[in-house]
mmCIF file of C-alpha atoms and ligand atoms in Angstrom:
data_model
loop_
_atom_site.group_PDB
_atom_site.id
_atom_site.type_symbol
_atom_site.label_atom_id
_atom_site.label_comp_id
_atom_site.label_asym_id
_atom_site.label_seq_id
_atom_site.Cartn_x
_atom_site.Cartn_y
_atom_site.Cartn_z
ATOM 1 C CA UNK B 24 57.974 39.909 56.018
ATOM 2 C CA UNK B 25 59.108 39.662 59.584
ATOM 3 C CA UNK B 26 58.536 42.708 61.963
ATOM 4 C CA UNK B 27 60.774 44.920 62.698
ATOM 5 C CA UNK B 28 59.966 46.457 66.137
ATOM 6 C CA UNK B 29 61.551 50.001 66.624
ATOM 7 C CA UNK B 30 62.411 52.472 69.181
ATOM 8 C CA UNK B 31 63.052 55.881 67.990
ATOM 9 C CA UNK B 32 64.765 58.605 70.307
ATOM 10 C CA UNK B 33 63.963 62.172 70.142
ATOM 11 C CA UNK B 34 60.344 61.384 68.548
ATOM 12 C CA UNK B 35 59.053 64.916 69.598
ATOM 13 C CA UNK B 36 61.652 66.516 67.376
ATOM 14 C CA UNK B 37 60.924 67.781 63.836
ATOM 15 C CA UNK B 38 62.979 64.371 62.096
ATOM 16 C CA UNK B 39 61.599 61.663 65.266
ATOM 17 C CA UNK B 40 57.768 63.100 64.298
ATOM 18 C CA UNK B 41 58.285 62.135 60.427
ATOM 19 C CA UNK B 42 60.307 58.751 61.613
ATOM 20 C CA UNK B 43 57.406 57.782 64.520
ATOM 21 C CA UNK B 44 54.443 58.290 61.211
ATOM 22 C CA UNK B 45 56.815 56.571 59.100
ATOM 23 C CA UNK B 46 56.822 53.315 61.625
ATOM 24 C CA UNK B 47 52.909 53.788 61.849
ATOM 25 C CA UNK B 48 52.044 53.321 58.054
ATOM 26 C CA UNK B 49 54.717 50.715 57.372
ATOM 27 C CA UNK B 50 53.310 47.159 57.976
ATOM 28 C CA UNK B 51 55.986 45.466 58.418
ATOM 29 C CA UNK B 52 57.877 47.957 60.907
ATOM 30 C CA UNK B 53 56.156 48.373 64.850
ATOM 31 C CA UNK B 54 56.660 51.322 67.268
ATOM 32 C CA UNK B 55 58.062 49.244 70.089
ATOM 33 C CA UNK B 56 58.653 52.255 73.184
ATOM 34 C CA UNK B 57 59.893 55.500 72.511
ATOM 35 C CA UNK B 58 63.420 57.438 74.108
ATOM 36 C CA UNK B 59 62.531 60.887 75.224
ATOM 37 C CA UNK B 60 64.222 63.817 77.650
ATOM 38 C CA UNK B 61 60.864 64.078 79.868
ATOM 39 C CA UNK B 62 57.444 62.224 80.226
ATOM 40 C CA UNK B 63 59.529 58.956 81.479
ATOM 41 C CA UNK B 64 57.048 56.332 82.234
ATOM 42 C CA UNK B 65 54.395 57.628 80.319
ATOM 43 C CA UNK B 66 52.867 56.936 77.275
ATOM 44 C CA UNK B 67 53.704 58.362 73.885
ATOM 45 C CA UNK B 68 49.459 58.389 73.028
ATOM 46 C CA UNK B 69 49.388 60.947 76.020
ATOM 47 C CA UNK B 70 52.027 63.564 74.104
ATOM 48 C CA UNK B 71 50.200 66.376 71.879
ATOM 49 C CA UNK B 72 50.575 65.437 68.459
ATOM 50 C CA UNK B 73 50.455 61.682 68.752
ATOM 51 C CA UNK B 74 47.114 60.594 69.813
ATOM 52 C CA UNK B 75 46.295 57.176 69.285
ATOM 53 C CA UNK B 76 49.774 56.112 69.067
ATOM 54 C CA UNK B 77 50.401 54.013 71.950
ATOM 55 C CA UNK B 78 54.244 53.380 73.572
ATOM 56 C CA UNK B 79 55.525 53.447 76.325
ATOM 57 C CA UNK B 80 58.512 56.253 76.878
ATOM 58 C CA UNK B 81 61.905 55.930 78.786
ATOM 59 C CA UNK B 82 64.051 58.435 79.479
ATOM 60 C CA UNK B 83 67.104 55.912 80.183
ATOM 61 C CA UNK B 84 68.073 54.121 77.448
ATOM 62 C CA UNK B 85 70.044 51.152 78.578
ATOM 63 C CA UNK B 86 66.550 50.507 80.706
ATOM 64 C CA UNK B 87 64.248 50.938 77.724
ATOM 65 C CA UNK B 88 66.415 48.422 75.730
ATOM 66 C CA UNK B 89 66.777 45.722 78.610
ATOM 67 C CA UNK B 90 62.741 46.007 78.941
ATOM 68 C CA UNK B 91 61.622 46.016 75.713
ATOM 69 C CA UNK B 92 64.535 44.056 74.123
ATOM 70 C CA UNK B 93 63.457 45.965 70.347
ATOM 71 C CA UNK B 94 65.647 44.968 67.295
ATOM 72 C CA UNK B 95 66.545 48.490 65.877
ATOM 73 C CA UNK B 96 67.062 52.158 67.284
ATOM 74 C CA UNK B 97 66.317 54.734 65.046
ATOM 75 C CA UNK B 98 67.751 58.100 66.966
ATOM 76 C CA UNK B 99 67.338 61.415 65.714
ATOM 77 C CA UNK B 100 68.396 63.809 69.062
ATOM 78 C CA UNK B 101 71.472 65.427 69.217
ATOM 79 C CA UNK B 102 75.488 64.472 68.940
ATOM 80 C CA UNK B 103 75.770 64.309 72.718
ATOM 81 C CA UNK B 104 72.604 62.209 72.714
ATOM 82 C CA UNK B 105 72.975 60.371 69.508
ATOM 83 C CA UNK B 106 76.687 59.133 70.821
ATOM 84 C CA UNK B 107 75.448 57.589 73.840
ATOM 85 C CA UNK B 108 72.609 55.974 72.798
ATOM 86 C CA UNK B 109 74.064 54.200 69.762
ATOM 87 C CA UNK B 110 76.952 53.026 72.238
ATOM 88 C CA UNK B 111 74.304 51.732 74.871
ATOM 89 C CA UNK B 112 72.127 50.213 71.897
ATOM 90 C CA UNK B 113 75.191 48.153 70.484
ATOM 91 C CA UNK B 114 76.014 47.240 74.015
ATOM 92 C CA UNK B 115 72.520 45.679 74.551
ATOM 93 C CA UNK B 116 72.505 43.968 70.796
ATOM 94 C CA UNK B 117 70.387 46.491 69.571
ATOM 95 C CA UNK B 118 71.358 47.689 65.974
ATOM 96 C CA UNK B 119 70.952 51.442 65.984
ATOM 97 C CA UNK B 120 70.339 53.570 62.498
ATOM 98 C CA UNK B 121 71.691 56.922 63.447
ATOM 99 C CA UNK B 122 71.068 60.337 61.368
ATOM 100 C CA UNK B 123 71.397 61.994 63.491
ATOM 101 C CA UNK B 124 74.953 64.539 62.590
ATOM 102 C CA UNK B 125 78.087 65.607 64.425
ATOM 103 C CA UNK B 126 80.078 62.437 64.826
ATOM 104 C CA UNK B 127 83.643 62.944 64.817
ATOM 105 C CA UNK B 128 85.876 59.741 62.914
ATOM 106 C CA UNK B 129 86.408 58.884 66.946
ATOM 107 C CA UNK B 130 83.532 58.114 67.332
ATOM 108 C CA UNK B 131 82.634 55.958 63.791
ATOM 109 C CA UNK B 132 85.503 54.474 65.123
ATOM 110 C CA UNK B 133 84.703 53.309 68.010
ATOM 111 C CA UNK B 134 81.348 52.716 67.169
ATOM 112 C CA UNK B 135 81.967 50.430 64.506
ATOM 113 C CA UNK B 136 84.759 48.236 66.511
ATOM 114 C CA UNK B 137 81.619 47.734 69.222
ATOM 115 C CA UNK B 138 79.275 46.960 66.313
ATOM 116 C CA UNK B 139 81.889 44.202 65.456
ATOM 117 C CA UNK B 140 82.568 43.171 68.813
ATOM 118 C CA UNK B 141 78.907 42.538 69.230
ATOM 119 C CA UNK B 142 78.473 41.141 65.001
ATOM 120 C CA UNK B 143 75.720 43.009 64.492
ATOM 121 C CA UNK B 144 74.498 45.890 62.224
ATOM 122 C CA UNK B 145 74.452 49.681 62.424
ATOM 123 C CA UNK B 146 74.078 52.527 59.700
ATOM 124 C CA UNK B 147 75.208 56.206 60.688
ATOM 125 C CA UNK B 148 73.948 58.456 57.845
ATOM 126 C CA UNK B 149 74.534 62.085 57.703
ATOM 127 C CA UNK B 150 71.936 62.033 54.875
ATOM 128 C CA UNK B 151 68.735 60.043 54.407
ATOM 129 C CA UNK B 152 68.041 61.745 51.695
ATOM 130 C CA UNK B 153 68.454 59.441 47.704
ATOM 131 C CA UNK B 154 68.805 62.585 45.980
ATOM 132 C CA UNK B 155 71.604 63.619 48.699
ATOM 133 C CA UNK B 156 73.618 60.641 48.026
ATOM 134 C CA UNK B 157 73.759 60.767 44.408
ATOM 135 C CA UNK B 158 74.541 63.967 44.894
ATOM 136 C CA UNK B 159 77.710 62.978 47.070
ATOM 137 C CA UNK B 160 78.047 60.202 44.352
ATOM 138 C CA UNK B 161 78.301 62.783 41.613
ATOM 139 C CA UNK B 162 80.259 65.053 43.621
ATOM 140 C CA UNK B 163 83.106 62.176 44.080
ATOM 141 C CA UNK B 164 82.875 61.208 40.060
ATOM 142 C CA UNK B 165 83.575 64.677 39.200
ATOM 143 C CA UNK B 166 86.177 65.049 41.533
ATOM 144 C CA UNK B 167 88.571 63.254 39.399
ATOM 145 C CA UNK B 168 88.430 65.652 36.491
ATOM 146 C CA UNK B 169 88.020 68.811 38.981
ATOM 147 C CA UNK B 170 90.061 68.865 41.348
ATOM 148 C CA UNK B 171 88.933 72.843 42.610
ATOM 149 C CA UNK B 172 86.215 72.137 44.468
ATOM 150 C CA UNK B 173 84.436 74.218 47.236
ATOM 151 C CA UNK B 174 81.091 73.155 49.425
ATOM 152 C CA UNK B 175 78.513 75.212 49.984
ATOM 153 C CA UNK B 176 76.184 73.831 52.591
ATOM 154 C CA UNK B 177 72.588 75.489 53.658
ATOM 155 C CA UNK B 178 70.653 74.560 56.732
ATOM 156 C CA UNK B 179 67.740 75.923 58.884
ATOM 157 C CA UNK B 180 68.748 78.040 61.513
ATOM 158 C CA UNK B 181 68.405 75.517 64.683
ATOM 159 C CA UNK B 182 70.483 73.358 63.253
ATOM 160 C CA UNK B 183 73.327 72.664 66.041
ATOM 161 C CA UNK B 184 76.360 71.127 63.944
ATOM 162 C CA UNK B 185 78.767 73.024 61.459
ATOM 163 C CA UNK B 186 79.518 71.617 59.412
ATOM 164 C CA UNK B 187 77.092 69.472 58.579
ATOM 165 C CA UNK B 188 77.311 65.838 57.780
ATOM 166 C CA UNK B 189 76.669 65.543 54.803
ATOM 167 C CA UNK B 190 79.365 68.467 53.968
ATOM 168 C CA UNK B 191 81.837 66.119 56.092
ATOM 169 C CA UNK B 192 80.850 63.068 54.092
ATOM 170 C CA UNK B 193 80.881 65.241 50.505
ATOM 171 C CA UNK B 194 84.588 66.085 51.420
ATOM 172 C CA UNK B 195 85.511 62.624 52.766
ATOM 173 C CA UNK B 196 84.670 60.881 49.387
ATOM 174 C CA UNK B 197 86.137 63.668 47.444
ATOM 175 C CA UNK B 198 89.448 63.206 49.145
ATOM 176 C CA UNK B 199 89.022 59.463 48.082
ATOM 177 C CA UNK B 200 89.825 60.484 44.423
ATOM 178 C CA UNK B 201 91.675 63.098 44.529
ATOM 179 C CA UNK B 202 95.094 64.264 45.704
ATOM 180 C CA UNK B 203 95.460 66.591 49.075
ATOM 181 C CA UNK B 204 95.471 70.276 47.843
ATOM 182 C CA UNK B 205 95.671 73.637 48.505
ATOM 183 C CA UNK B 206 93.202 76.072 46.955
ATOM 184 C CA UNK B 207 92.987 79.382 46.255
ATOM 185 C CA UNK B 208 96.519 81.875 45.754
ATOM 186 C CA UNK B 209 99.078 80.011 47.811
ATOM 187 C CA UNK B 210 99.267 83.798 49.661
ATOM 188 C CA UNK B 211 95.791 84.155 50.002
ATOM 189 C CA UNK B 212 94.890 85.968 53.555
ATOM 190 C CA UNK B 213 91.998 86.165 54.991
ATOM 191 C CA UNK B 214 91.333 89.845 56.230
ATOM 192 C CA UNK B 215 88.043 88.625 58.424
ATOM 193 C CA UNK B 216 88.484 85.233 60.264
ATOM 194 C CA UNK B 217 86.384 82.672 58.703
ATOM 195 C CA UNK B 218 86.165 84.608 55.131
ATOM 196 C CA UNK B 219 87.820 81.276 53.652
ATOM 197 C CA UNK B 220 85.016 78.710 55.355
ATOM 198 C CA UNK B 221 86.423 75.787 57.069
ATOM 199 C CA UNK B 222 88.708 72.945 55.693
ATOM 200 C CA UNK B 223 88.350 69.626 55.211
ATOM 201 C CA UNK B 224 91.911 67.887 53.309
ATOM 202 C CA UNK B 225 92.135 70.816 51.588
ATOM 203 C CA UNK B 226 88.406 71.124 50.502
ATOM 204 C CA UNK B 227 87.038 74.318 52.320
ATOM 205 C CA UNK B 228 83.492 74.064 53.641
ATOM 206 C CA UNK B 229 81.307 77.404 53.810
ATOM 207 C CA UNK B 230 77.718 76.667 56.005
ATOM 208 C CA UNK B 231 74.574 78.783 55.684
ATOM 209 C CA UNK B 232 72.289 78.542 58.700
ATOM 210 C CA UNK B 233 68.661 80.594 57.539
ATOM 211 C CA UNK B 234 65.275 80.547 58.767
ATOM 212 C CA UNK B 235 63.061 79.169 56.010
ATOM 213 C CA UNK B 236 65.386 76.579 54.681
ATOM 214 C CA UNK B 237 65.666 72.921 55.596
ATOM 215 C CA UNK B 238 68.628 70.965 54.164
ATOM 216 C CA UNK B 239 70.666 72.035 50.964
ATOM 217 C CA UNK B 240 74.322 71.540 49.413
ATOM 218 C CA UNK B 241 75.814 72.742 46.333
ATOM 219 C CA UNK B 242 79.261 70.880 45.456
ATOM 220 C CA UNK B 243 80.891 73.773 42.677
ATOM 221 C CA UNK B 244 83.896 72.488 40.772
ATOM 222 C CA UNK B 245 85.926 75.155 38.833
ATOM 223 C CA UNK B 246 88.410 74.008 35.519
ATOM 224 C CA UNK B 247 90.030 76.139 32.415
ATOM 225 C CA UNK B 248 86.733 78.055 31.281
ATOM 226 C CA UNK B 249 84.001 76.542 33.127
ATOM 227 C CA UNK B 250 82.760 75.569 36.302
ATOM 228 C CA UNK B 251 80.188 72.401 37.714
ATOM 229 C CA UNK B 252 77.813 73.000 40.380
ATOM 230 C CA UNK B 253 76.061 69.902 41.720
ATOM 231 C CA UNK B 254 73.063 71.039 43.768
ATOM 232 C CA UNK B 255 70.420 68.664 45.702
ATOM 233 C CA UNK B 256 67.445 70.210 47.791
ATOM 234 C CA UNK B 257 65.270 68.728 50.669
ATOM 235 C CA UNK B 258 62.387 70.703 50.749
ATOM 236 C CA UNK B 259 60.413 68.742 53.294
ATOM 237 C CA UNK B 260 61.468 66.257 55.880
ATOM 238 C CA UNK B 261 59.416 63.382 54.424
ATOM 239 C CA UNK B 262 62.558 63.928 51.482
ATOM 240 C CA UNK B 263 64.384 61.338 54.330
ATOM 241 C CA UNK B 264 61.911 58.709 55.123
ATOM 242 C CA UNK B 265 62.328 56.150 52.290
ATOM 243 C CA UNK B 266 66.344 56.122 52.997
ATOM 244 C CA UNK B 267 65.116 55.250 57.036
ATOM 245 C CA UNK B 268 63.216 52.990 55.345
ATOM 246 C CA UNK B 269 65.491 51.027 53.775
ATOM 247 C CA UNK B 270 68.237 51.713 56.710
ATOM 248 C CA UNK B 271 65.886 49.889 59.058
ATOM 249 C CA UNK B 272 65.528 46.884 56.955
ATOM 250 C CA UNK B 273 68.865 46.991 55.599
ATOM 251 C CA UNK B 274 70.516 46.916 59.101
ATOM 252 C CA UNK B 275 69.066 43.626 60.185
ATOM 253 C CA UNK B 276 71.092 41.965 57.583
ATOM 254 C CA UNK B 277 74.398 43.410 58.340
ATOM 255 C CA UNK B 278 76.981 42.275 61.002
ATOM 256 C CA UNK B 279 79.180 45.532 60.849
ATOM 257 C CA UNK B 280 78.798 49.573 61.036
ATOM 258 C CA UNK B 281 78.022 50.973 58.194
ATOM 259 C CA UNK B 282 78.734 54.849 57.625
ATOM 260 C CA UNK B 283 76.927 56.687 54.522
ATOM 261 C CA UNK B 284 74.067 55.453 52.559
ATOM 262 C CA UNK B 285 76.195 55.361 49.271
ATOM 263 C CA UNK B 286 77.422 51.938 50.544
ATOM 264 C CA UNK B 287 74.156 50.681 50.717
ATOM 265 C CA UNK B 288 72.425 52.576 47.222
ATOM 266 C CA UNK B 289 74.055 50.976 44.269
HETATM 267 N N1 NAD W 23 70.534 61.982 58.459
HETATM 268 C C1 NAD W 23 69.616 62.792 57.936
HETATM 269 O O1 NAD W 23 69.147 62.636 56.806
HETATM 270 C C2 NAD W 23 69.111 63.926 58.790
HETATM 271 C C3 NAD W 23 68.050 64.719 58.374
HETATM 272 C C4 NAD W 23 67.600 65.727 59.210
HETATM 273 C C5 NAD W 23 68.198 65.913 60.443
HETATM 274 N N2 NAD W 23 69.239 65.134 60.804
HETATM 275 C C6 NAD W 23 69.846 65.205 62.125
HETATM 276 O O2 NAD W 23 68.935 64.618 63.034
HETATM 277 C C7 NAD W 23 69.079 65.227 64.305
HETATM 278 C C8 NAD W 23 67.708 65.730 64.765
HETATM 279 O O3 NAD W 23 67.283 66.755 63.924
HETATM 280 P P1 NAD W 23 65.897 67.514 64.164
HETATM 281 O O4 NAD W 23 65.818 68.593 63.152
HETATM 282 O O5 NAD W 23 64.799 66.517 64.270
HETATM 283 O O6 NAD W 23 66.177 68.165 65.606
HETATM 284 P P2 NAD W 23 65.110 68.578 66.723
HETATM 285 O O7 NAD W 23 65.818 69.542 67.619
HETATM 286 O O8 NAD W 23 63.832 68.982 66.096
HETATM 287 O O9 NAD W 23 64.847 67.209 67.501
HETATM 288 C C9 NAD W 23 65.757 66.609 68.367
HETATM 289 C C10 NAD W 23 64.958 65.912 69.435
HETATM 290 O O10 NAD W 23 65.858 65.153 70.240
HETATM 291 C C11 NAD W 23 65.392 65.231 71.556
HETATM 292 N N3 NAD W 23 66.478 64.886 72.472
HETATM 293 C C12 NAD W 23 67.582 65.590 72.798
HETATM 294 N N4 NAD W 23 68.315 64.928 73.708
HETATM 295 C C13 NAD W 23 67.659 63.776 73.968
HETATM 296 C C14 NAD W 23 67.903 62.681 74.823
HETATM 297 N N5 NAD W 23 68.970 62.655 75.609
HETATM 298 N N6 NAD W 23 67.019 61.665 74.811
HETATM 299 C C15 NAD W 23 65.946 61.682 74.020
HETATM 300 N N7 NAD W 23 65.638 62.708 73.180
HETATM 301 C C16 NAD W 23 66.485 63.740 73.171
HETATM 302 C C17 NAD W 23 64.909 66.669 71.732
HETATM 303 O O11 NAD W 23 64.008 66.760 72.821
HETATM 304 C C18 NAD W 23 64.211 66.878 70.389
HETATM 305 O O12 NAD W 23 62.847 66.518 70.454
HETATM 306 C C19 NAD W 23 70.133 66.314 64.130
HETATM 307 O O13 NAD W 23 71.388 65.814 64.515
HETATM 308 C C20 NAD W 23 70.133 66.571 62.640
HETATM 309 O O14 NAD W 23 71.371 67.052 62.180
HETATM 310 C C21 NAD W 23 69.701 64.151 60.003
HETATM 311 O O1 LIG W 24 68.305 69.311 59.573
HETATM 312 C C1 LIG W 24 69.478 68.914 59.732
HETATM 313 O O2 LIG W 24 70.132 69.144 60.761
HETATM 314 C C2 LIG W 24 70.092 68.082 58.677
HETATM 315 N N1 LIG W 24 71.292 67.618 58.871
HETATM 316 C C3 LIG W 24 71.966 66.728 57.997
HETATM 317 C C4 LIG W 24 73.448 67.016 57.981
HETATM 318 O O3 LIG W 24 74.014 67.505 58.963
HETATM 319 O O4 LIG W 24 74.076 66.711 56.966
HETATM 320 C C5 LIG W 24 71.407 66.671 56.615
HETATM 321 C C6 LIG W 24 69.935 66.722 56.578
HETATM 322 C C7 LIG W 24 69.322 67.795 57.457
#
């Protein structure tokens, strides 16, 4: 198999340390610089925590991709971050696997009409997770016959986005199958702001943000007499590594922006 040599952006953060061991132990996959916010010019071996892994770190993307010309980006920073780097990558043939969240359909858009401009690959995906996606998978199959459907979405409390991504994506391929809809008592008030969650075609969104958790959705459908609650857990972050896995191999074959790994899992 052919190498695949990687940058990854934001490899000091709790998703870039489990992505930067990830390139280490796969053989065919090699940890080509790094994009971080300080130590520019140095040398990722130097940084607590990753002794003995040597790459060279740029704090300027468009340089780091000119100099080291890599094949893929994996970035896992932040939406302001994530945006401009996948923009810059695309513009410098680089095909960049994004998870990280908080992409508006402005900018899939326009990241996708670059990606095709340029013919090459990229894969944003609110969730690595496999479990996730069937999840989302399930989620949309059940829509059909349940149209009364709430998500309830459960984060760690430094998460920056609301909702998350994978809530946004749930919702998305729910609204697929079914039609637009109002829930609830068409003169239903809410007597606190907020009380109702947030709303997505209809589909209202409620997000937890708790210290001790990581990442967790539960999709709850309500009929005549029962209700469906599809739940999936990440209990660890190693729960995403074999979906960047297969992003990063899977975007070297493709010649157009991919969003959601439920195109890519059959
Ligand atoms: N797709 C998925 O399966 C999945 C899973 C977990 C997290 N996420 C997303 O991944 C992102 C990162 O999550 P996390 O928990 O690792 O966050 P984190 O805060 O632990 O890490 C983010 C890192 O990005 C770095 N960073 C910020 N701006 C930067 C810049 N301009 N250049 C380089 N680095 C920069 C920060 O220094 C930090 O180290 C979030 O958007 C999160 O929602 C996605
Ligand atoms: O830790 C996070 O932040 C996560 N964000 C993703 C999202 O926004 O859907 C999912 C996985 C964890």
């Amino acid at each position: 198999m052919e190498t695949i040599r990687i940058v990854i952006a934001g490899p000091r953060g709790r998703m870039g340390r489990e992505a930067v061991s990830l390139v280490q132990k796969t053989d065919h996959f090699q940890l080509a610089a790094v994009i971080d916010r300080k130590n520019d010019g140095g040398n990722l071996a130097d940084v607590e925590g990753f002794s003995g892994i040597h790459a060279p770190i740029y704090t300027d993307a468009a340089r780091c991709f000119e100099e080291i010309k890599p094949d893929v980006l994996i970035d896992l920073t932040t939406p302001e971050a994530g945006k401009k780097h996948a923009e810059i990558a695309l513009r410098y043939g680089v095909r960049p696997v994004v998870g990280t969240t908080g992409f508006t359909d402005e900018d899939i858009q326009r990241l996708t009409t670059l990606a095709e401009e340029k013919g090459i690959g990229a894969i944003i995906a609110p969730n690595f997770a496999i479990g996730a996606i069937l999840m989302m998978k399930f989620a949309q199959m059940a829509a059909k016959y349940f149209p009364d459907v709430e998500i309830i979405e459960l984060h760690h409390d430094q998460k920056l986005d609301a909702p998350s991504g994978t809530a946004v994506k749930t919702a998305q391929l729910i609204s697929m199958v079914r039609p637009t809809k109002k829930q609830g008592h068409p003169d239903e008030k809410e007597t606190l702001a907020g009380a109702r969650g947030a709303t997505y075609d209809g589909i209202p969104i409620h997000s937890v943000r708790l210290p001790g958790l990581i990442a967790h959705q539960e999709v709850i459908f309500g009929g005549n007499g029962q209700a469906l609650t599809i739940r999936h857990d990440s209990f660890n972050r190693a729960s995403f590594m074999s979906g960047v896995k297969l992003s990063v191999e899977t975007v070297m074959k493709l010649h157009t922006l991919v969003y959601g790994l439920e195109h890519i899992i059959e």
